[in-house]
Amino acid sequence: MLKIDIQHANSFLDSNEYKNIAKGMNSIHQSVIDKTGRGAEFLGWHNLPSSITPEILEDIKQTAENIRKKAKFFVVIGIGGSYLGARAVIESLQNPFEAYQNSNNPKILYAGQNLSEDYLHDLLALLDNEDYALTVISKSGTTTEPAIAFRLLVKHLEAKYGAEEAASRIIAITDAEKGALRTLAEQKGYKTFIVPDDVGGRFSVLTPVGLLPIAVAGFNIDTLIDGAKFMENACSASSDENINPAIKYAITRNALLRNGYDIEILINFSPSLMYFTEWWKQLYGESEGKEHKGIFPAGANFTTDLHSMGQYIQDGRRQVFETLISVTGVKHSITIPENEQDLDGLNYLSGKSVDYVNQMAQKGTLKAHIDGGVPNIILEIDKINEENLGQMIYFFELACAYSGYTLDVNPFDQPGVEAYKKNMFELLGKK
Ligand code: PA5
């Protein structure tokens, strides 16, 4: 199970502050269970792992299998919570060189997450010569970025395969009733899945929104759900911070905030977790950053970023704390070879695994950052696999709700996202 260690954060915070926040946690925990807090109509994710039905899982797996049989590429169209969860899990699990491998897995491509004309041009040019299918994911069914990408891709797909075959290669994931995408899907006869009403975009990875692309990419969605279910049970049982790790994380990060640490950097030493960090940034940024409150969520991939952001973290303004995802095991083993000349001076490491060096880099960095005044929360897992990703997803979602309520904001809305849209629509002359 995911373990949390806060010993390297404790010395940076006022223990009375920690105790004050902890005191409020029982009622926060209860309000999540009873669905009585702010934005409670969006708490559907809370018991999603234990309530997702075998029928939905079977339908997702069957649909994924059909796509895997007929498509070499699978385009996931969506933005924000409608694509980050899937991408986080897929990129955590897949071979980083998947794009260049001859495997049975369809290559997963993304669209609708930006408005770059060149990106879309190059995507369409690639798809001219490839066999593909797509899913369009939008809870509201009206978001501009995915809508534009979808319009272009439907035209491309229909020109390539004809309207009937094109329709069989499109899966729409949207609201049960509302939105332009639902109407279109019904008109054209696309296969559809529902985004539950009570689950917001950034909390939707364990619905078809995340599960379909993950299954198409060839990963085990049953085990992912089992991992989340395990964490759901572990956390539902108690509001005691020594039993419920999400509570411990929420208390610690809020206590750090009250002690002046208002930037949290999610750290990994495994580059495959890069998109997991992007998912986490969205989850916390969109949930907490409102009413001029919230911890600014940032991310860094080590050791890569030790040669860039590492300088600031070690030596810049002291307002930063780190949450380290520490992975204790790897899937493969490579040892550093002996070299006769030893011109690079690396023979002292010969016979040692690359991961051993990475682990020492992690230990050394942790000590340097703590000595330099950077509190660290450590989250430990033994491997990057479906089970642990499921646990981490649920852990972070729940801790995000606890944290949002501690800050006294509604963690489930995103009113700030509307401001850019309003200006853009005005500039575009939308009626
Ligand atoms: O978390 C959220 O609610 C947002 O990030 C949405 O997922 C994002 O704006 C996309 O919305 P939609 O799925 O309605 O297209």
Coordinates of C-alpha atoms and ligand atoms in Angstrom, one line a residue:
M1 CA 0.0 0.0 0.0
L2 CA 1.0 3.6 -0.6
K3 CA 2.9 4.8 2.5
I4 CA 3.1 8.4 3.6
D5 CA 6.0 9.8 5.7
I6 CA 5.9 13.3 7.0
Q7 CA 8.9 13.3 9.3
H8 CA 10.8 15.7 6.9
A9 CA 7.9 18.2 6.9
N10 CA 7.2 18.2 10.6
S11 CA 10.2 20.2 11.6
F12 CA 9.1 23.0 9.3
L13 CA 5.7 23.6 10.7
D14 CA 4.1 24.7 13.9
S15 CA 2.7 21.6 15.6
N16 CA -0.2 23.6 17.1
E17 CA -1.2 24.6 13.6
Y18 CA -1.0 20.9 12.6
K19 CA -3.2 20.0 15.6
N20 CA -5.7 22.7 14.8
I21 CA -6.2 21.5 11.3
A22 CA -6.4 17.9 12.4
K23 CA -9.2 18.8 14.9
G24 CA -11.4 19.9 12.0
M25 CA -10.8 16.7 9.9
N26 CA -13.4 14.5 11.5
S27 CA -16.2 16.7 10.5
I28 CA -14.7 17.3 7.0
H29 CA -14.3 13.5 6.6
Q30 CA -17.9 13.0 7.7
S31 CA -19.2 15.8 5.3
V32 CA -17.5 14.0 2.4
I33 CA -19.2 10.7 3.4
D34 CA -22.6 12.3 4.0
K35 CA -22.3 14.6 1.0
T36 CA -23.1 17.7 3.0
G37 CA -20.1 20.0 2.1
R38 CA -19.8 22.6 -0.6
G39 CA -20.2 21.2 -4.1
A40 CA -21.5 18.0 -2.7
E41 CA -23.5 17.3 -5.9
F42 CA -20.1 16.5 -7.4
L43 CA -19.0 13.9 -4.9
G44 CA -19.9 10.9 -7.2
W45 CA -16.2 10.0 -7.5
H46 CA -16.0 9.3 -3.7
N47 CA -17.5 5.8 -3.9
L48 CA -16.9 5.3 -7.6
P49 CA -14.3 2.5 -7.2
S50 CA -16.7 0.4 -5.1
S51 CA -19.7 1.2 -7.1
I52 CA -18.6 0.9 -10.7
T53 CA -20.5 -2.1 -12.1
P54 CA -19.0 -5.2 -13.8
E55 CA -21.4 -4.5 -16.7
I56 CA -19.8 -1.1 -17.4
L57 CA -16.3 -2.5 -17.0
E58 CA -17.2 -5.3 -19.5
D59 CA -18.7 -2.9 -22.0
I60 CA -15.5 -0.7 -21.8
K61 CA -13.2 -3.8 -22.2
Q62 CA -15.3 -5.1 -25.1
T63 CA -15.3 -1.7 -26.9
A64 CA -11.6 -1.4 -26.3
E65 CA -11.0 -4.9 -27.8
N66 CA -13.0 -4.0 -30.9
I67 CA -10.9 -0.9 -31.4
R68 CA -7.6 -2.8 -30.8
K69 CA -8.6 -5.2 -33.6
K70 CA -9.3 -2.6 -36.2
A71 CA -7.1 0.5 -35.4
K72 CA -3.4 1.1 -35.4
F73 CA -3.8 4.6 -33.9
F74 CA -6.4 5.8 -31.4
V75 CA -7.0 9.5 -31.0
V76 CA -8.2 10.7 -27.7
I77 CA -10.0 14.1 -28.1
G78 CA -10.5 16.0 -24.9
I79 CA -9.0 18.7 -22.7
G80 CA -8.4 19.1 -19.0
G81 CA -10.1 16.4 -16.9
S82 CA -11.3 14.9 -20.1
Y83 CA -7.9 13.7 -21.2
L84 CA -5.3 14.2 -18.4
G85 CA -6.3 11.2 -16.3
A86 CA -6.1 8.8 -19.2
R87 CA -2.8 10.2 -20.4
A88 CA -1.4 10.1 -16.8
V89 CA -2.1 6.4 -16.5
I90 CA -1.1 5.4 -20.0
E91 CA 2.2 7.2 -20.0
S92 CA 3.0 5.9 -16.5
L93 CA 2.6 2.4 -17.7
Q94 CA 3.7 2.2 -21.3
N95 CA 7.1 1.7 -22.7
P96 CA 8.5 5.3 -23.3
F97 CA 9.4 4.2 -26.8
E98 CA 6.0 2.7 -27.6
A99 CA 5.7 5.0 -30.6
Y100 CA 8.6 3.3 -32.3
Q101 CA 7.7 -0.3 -31.3
N102 CA 6.0 -2.9 -33.4
S103 CA 3.5 -4.0 -30.8
N104 CA -0.1 -5.0 -30.9
N105 CA -1.1 -1.9 -29.0
P106 CA -2.7 0.9 -30.9
K107 CA -0.6 4.1 -30.6
I108 CA -2.5 6.6 -28.5
L109 CA -2.6 10.2 -29.8
Y110 CA -4.1 13.2 -28.3
A111 CA -6.1 16.1 -29.8
G112 CA -8.4 18.9 -28.7
Q113 CA -6.1 19.7 -25.8
N114 CA -4.8 22.9 -27.6
L115 CA -5.7 25.2 -30.5
S116 CA -2.5 24.8 -32.4
E117 CA -3.2 24.7 -36.2
D118 CA 0.2 23.2 -36.9
Y119 CA -0.4 20.4 -34.3
L120 CA -3.7 19.5 -36.0
H121 CA -2.2 19.8 -39.4
D122 CA 0.6 17.3 -38.6
L123 CA -1.8 15.0 -36.8
L124 CA -4.1 14.9 -39.8
A125 CA -1.2 14.4 -42.1
L126 CA 0.0 11.4 -40.1
L127 CA -3.5 9.9 -40.1
D128 CA -3.8 10.2 -43.9
N129 CA -1.8 7.0 -44.1
E130 CA -2.8 5.2 -40.9
D131 CA -5.7 3.1 -39.8
Y132 CA -7.4 4.8 -36.9
A133 CA -10.3 5.2 -34.6
L134 CA -11.1 7.9 -32.1
T135 CA -12.9 8.9 -28.9
V136 CA -14.3 12.3 -28.2
I137 CA -14.6 13.1 -24.6
S138 CA -16.4 16.1 -23.3
K139 CA -18.7 16.2 -20.3
S140 CA -20.4 19.5 -21.3
G141 CA -20.2 18.5 -24.9
T142 CA -19.6 22.1 -25.9
T143 CA -15.9 22.8 -25.1
T144 CA -14.3 24.7 -28.0
E145 CA -10.9 23.0 -28.2
P146 CA -12.1 19.4 -28.5
A147 CA -15.1 20.5 -30.6
I148 CA -12.8 22.0 -33.3
A149 CA -10.5 18.9 -33.3
F150 CA -13.5 16.6 -33.5
R151 CA -15.1 18.5 -36.4
L152 CA -11.8 18.2 -38.3
L153 CA -11.3 14.6 -37.5
V154 CA -14.8 13.5 -38.3
K155 CA -14.5 15.1 -41.7
H156 CA -11.1 13.3 -42.2
L157 CA -12.4 10.0 -40.9
E158 CA -15.6 10.1 -43.1
A159 CA -13.5 11.0 -46.2
K160 CA -11.2 8.1 -45.5
Y161 CA -13.7 5.3 -44.6
G162 CA -17.2 6.6 -45.7
A163 CA -19.8 7.7 -43.2
E164 CA -21.0 4.3 -42.0
E165 CA -17.5 2.9 -41.2
A166 CA -16.4 6.2 -39.8
A167 CA -19.3 6.1 -37.4
S168 CA -18.3 2.7 -36.2
R169 CA -14.8 4.1 -35.4
I170 CA -16.1 6.9 -33.2
I171 CA -16.9 6.6 -29.5
A172 CA -18.4 9.6 -27.7
I173 CA -18.1 10.0 -24.0
T174 CA -20.4 12.7 -22.7
D175 CA -23.3 13.6 -20.5
A176 CA -26.3 11.2 -20.4
E177 CA -28.7 13.8 -21.9
K178 CA -27.3 17.3 -22.3
G179 CA -24.9 19.0 -24.8
A180 CA -24.2 19.1 -28.5
L181 CA -22.1 16.0 -28.5
R182 CA -24.9 13.9 -27.1
T183 CA -27.3 15.1 -29.8
L184 CA -24.7 14.5 -32.5
A185 CA -23.8 11.0 -31.2
E186 CA -27.4 10.0 -31.2
Q187 CA -28.0 11.4 -34.7
K188 CA -25.0 9.6 -36.2
G189 CA -25.3 6.4 -34.1
Y190 CA -22.0 6.5 -32.4
K191 CA -21.2 4.2 -29.6
T192 CA -21.4 6.2 -26.4
F193 CA -20.5 6.1 -22.7
I194 CA -21.8 8.4 -20.0
V195 CA -19.8 10.8 -17.8
P196 CA -21.8 10.5 -14.5
D197 CA -23.6 13.8 -13.6
D198 CA -22.0 13.8 -10.1
V199 CA -18.4 13.4 -11.3
G200 CA -16.5 16.5 -12.5
G201 CA -13.9 16.3 -15.2
R202 CA -10.7 16.2 -13.1
F203 CA -12.2 13.5 -10.9
S204 CA -13.4 11.3 -13.8
V205 CA -10.4 9.1 -14.6
L206 CA -12.1 6.1 -13.1
T207 CA -15.1 6.5 -15.3
P208 CA -15.2 5.6 -19.1
V209 CA -13.4 9.0 -19.6
G210 CA -10.1 7.5 -18.4
L211 CA -10.9 3.8 -18.5
L212 CA -11.7 3.5 -22.2
P213 CA -8.4 5.0 -23.5
I214 CA -6.4 3.1 -20.8
A215 CA -8.0 -0.2 -21.9
V216 CA -7.4 0.5 -25.6
A217 CA -3.7 1.2 -24.7
G218 CA -3.6 -2.4 -23.4
F219 CA -3.7 -1.9 -19.6
N220 CA -5.7 -3.7 -16.9
I221 CA -8.5 -1.5 -15.8
D222 CA -9.8 -4.1 -13.3
T223 CA -6.6 -3.9 -11.4
L224 CA -6.6 -0.1 -11.6
I225 CA -10.1 -0.1 -10.1
D226 CA -9.0 -2.6 -7.5
G227 CA -6.2 -0.4 -6.4
A228 CA -8.6 2.6 -6.1
K229 CA -11.1 0.4 -4.2
F230 CA -8.4 -0.7 -1.7
M231 CA -7.6 3.0 -1.0
E232 CA -11.3 3.9 -0.8
N233 CA -11.8 1.2 1.9
A234 CA -8.7 2.2 3.8
C235 CA -9.7 5.9 3.9
S236 CA -13.4 5.4 4.5
A237 CA -12.7 3.5 7.6
S238 CA -11.5 6.4 9.7
S239 CA -10.7 10.1 10.0
D240 CA -7.7 9.2 12.2
E241 CA -4.6 10.5 10.3
N242 CA -2.6 7.4 11.3
I243 CA -5.1 5.2 9.5
N244 CA -6.3 7.5 6.7
P245 CA -3.2 8.6 4.7
A246 CA -5.2 11.2 2.6
I247 CA -6.1 13.0 5.9
K248 CA -2.4 13.0 6.9
Y249 CA -1.4 14.5 3.5
A250 CA -4.2 17.1 3.6
I251 CA -3.3 18.2 7.2
T252 CA 0.4 18.4 6.5
R253 CA 0.2 20.4 3.3
N254 CA -2.3 22.9 4.8
A255 CA -0.1 23.2 7.9
L256 CA 2.8 24.0 5.6
L257 CA 0.7 26.6 3.8
R258 CA -0.1 28.3 7.1
N259 CA 3.6 28.4 7.8
G260 CA 4.3 30.3 4.6
Y261 CA 5.0 27.4 2.2
D262 CA 2.5 28.2 -0.6
I263 CA 4.1 26.3 -3.5
E264 CA 4.0 22.5 -3.7
I265 CA 6.2 20.7 -6.2
L266 CA 5.3 17.1 -7.0
I267 CA 8.6 15.3 -7.5
N268 CA 9.4 12.0 -9.2
F269 CA 12.6 10.2 -10.1
S270 CA 10.8 8.2 -12.8
P271 CA 10.2 10.1 -16.0
S272 CA 7.1 8.0 -16.8
L273 CA 5.3 9.8 -14.0
M274 CA 5.5 13.1 -15.9
Y275 CA 1.9 13.1 -17.0
F276 CA 0.7 11.8 -13.6
T277 CA 2.1 15.1 -12.3
E278 CA 0.2 17.0 -15.0
W279 CA -3.0 15.3 -13.9
W280 CA -2.2 16.1 -10.2
K281 CA -1.5 19.8 -11.1
Q282 CA -4.9 20.1 -12.7
L283 CA -6.6 18.3 -9.9
Y284 CA -5.2 20.6 -7.2
G285 CA -4.9 23.8 -9.2
E286 CA -8.5 23.8 -10.4
S287 CA -9.9 22.5 -7.1
E288 CA -8.0 24.8 -4.7
G289 CA -7.0 27.9 -6.6
K290 CA -10.0 30.2 -6.0
E291 CA -11.2 33.1 -3.8
H292 CA -7.5 34.1 -3.8
K293 CA -6.6 31.0 -1.8
G294 CA -4.8 27.7 -2.4
I295 CA -1.3 26.1 -2.7
F296 CA 0.2 26.6 -6.2
P297 CA 0.8 23.1 -7.6
A298 CA 4.0 22.7 -9.6
G299 CA 5.9 19.7 -10.8
A300 CA 9.5 18.6 -11.5
N301 CA 11.0 15.4 -12.9
F302 CA 14.3 14.5 -11.3
T303 CA 17.1 14.0 -11.9
T304 CA 16.4 15.9 -15.2
D305 CA 15.1 19.0 -13.5
L306 CA 17.9 19.0 -10.8
H307 CA 19.9 20.5 -13.7
S308 CA 17.4 23.3 -14.1
M309 CA 14.8 24.0 -11.4
G310 CA 17.0 22.3 -8.8
Q311 CA 18.9 25.5 -8.4
Y312 CA 15.8 27.5 -7.4
I313 CA 14.5 24.7 -5.1
Q314 CA 17.8 24.5 -3.3
D315 CA 18.5 28.2 -3.1
G316 CA 15.6 30.4 -4.1
R317 CA 12.9 32.0 -2.0
R318 CA 11.9 29.7 0.9
Q319 CA 8.2 29.2 0.1
V320 CA 8.5 25.8 -1.6
F321 CA 7.8 22.4 -0.3
E322 CA 8.0 19.1 -2.1
T323 CA 5.9 16.0 -2.2
L324 CA 8.1 13.1 -3.4
I325 CA 6.6 10.1 -5.1
S326 CA 9.3 7.6 -4.2
V327 CA 9.2 4.3 -6.2
T328 CA 11.3 1.6 -4.6
G329 CA 11.3 -0.9 -7.4
V330 CA 11.9 -1.0 -11.2
K331 CA 10.6 -3.4 -13.8
H332 CA 13.9 -4.2 -15.5
S333 CA 17.5 -4.5 -14.4
I334 CA 20.6 -3.0 -16.0
T335 CA 24.0 -2.9 -14.4
I336 CA 26.8 -0.5 -15.1
P337 CA 29.6 -2.3 -17.0
E338 CA 33.2 -2.3 -16.1
N339 CA 35.5 -0.4 -18.5
E340 CA 39.2 -1.2 -18.8
Q341 CA 40.4 2.4 -19.3
D342 CA 37.9 4.0 -16.9
L343 CA 38.4 7.4 -18.5
D344 CA 35.0 8.5 -17.2
G345 CA 35.9 7.4 -13.7
L346 CA 32.8 5.3 -13.3
N347 CA 34.3 2.0 -12.4
Y348 CA 33.5 2.6 -8.8
L349 CA 29.9 2.0 -9.9
S350 CA 30.5 -1.1 -12.1
G351 CA 28.2 -3.9 -11.2
K352 CA 25.8 -1.5 -9.6
S353 CA 22.3 -1.1 -11.1
V354 CA 21.2 2.2 -12.7
D355 CA 18.3 2.2 -10.2
Y356 CA 20.8 2.0 -7.3
V357 CA 22.4 5.3 -8.6
N358 CA 18.9 6.8 -9.0
Q359 CA 18.0 5.8 -5.4
M360 CA 21.2 7.4 -4.1
A361 CA 20.4 10.5 -6.2
Q362 CA 17.0 10.6 -4.5
K363 CA 18.4 10.2 -1.0
G364 CA 21.1 12.8 -1.6
T365 CA 18.5 15.3 -3.1
L366 CA 16.2 14.8 -0.2
K367 CA 18.9 15.6 2.4
A368 CA 20.1 18.6 0.4
H369 CA 16.7 20.0 0.0
I370 CA 15.8 19.5 3.7
D371 CA 19.1 21.0 4.7
G372 CA 18.3 23.9 2.3
G373 CA 15.0 24.6 4.0
V374 CA 12.5 22.7 1.8
P375 CA 10.0 20.5 3.7
N376 CA 9.4 17.1 2.1
I377 CA 6.3 14.8 2.3
I378 CA 7.2 11.3 1.0
L379 CA 4.7 9.0 -0.7
E380 CA 6.2 5.6 -1.2
I381 CA 5.0 2.9 -3.6
D382 CA 6.9 -0.3 -4.6
K383 CA 6.3 -0.2 -8.3
I384 CA 4.6 1.8 -11.0
N385 CA 1.7 -0.5 -11.9
E386 CA -2.1 -0.4 -12.3
E387 CA -2.7 -1.3 -8.6
N388 CA -0.5 1.5 -7.2
L389 CA -1.7 4.0 -9.7
G390 CA -5.3 3.2 -8.7
Q391 CA -4.4 3.8 -5.1
M392 CA -2.6 7.0 -5.8
I393 CA -5.5 8.4 -7.9
Y394 CA -8.0 7.8 -5.2
F395 CA -5.6 9.0 -2.5
F396 CA -5.0 12.3 -4.3
E397 CA -8.7 12.9 -5.2
L398 CA -9.8 12.4 -1.6
A399 CA -6.9 14.4 -0.1
C400 CA -7.9 17.2 -2.6
A401 CA -11.5 17.3 -1.2
Y402 CA -10.2 17.3 2.4
S403 CA -7.8 20.1 1.5
G404 CA -10.3 22.2 -0.4
Y405 CA -12.7 22.0 2.6
T406 CA -9.9 22.9 5.0
L407 CA -9.3 26.0 2.8
D408 CA -13.0 26.6 2.9
V409 CA -13.5 26.6 -0.9
N410 CA -15.7 24.5 -3.1
P411 CA -13.2 22.0 -4.5
F412 CA -15.5 20.9 -7.3
D413 CA -16.2 24.0 -9.3
Q414 CA -13.9 26.0 -11.6
P415 CA -15.5 29.5 -12.1
G416 CA -12.1 31.0 -13.0
V417 CA -11.9 28.9 -16.2
E418 CA -14.8 31.0 -17.7
A419 CA -12.9 34.3 -17.9
Y420 CA -10.6 33.5 -20.8
K421 CA -13.5 31.8 -22.7
K422 CA -15.7 34.9 -22.3
N423 CA -13.0 37.2 -23.8
M424 CA -12.1 34.6 -26.5
F425 CA -15.8 34.3 -27.6
E426 CA -16.2 38.1 -27.7
L427 CA -13.1 38.4 -29.8
L428 CA -14.3 35.6 -32.1
G429 CA -17.8 37.2 -32.4
K430 CA -19.7 34.2 -31.0
K431 CA -23.4 35.0 -30.7
Ligands
PA5_1 O1 -12.0 19.3 -14.5 C1 -12.7 19.9 -15.2 O2 -14.0 20.0 -14.9 C2 -12.3 20.6 -16.5 O3 -10.9 20.5 -16.6 C3 -12.9 19.9 -17.7 O4 -12.6 18.6 -17.7 C4 -12.4 20.5 -19.0 O5 -12.7 21.9 -19.0 C5 -13.1 19.9 -20.2 O6 -14.5 20.0 -20.1 P1 -15.5 19.1 -20.9 O7 -15.3 17.7 -20.5 O8 -16.8 19.6 -20.6 O9 -15.1 19.4 -22.4

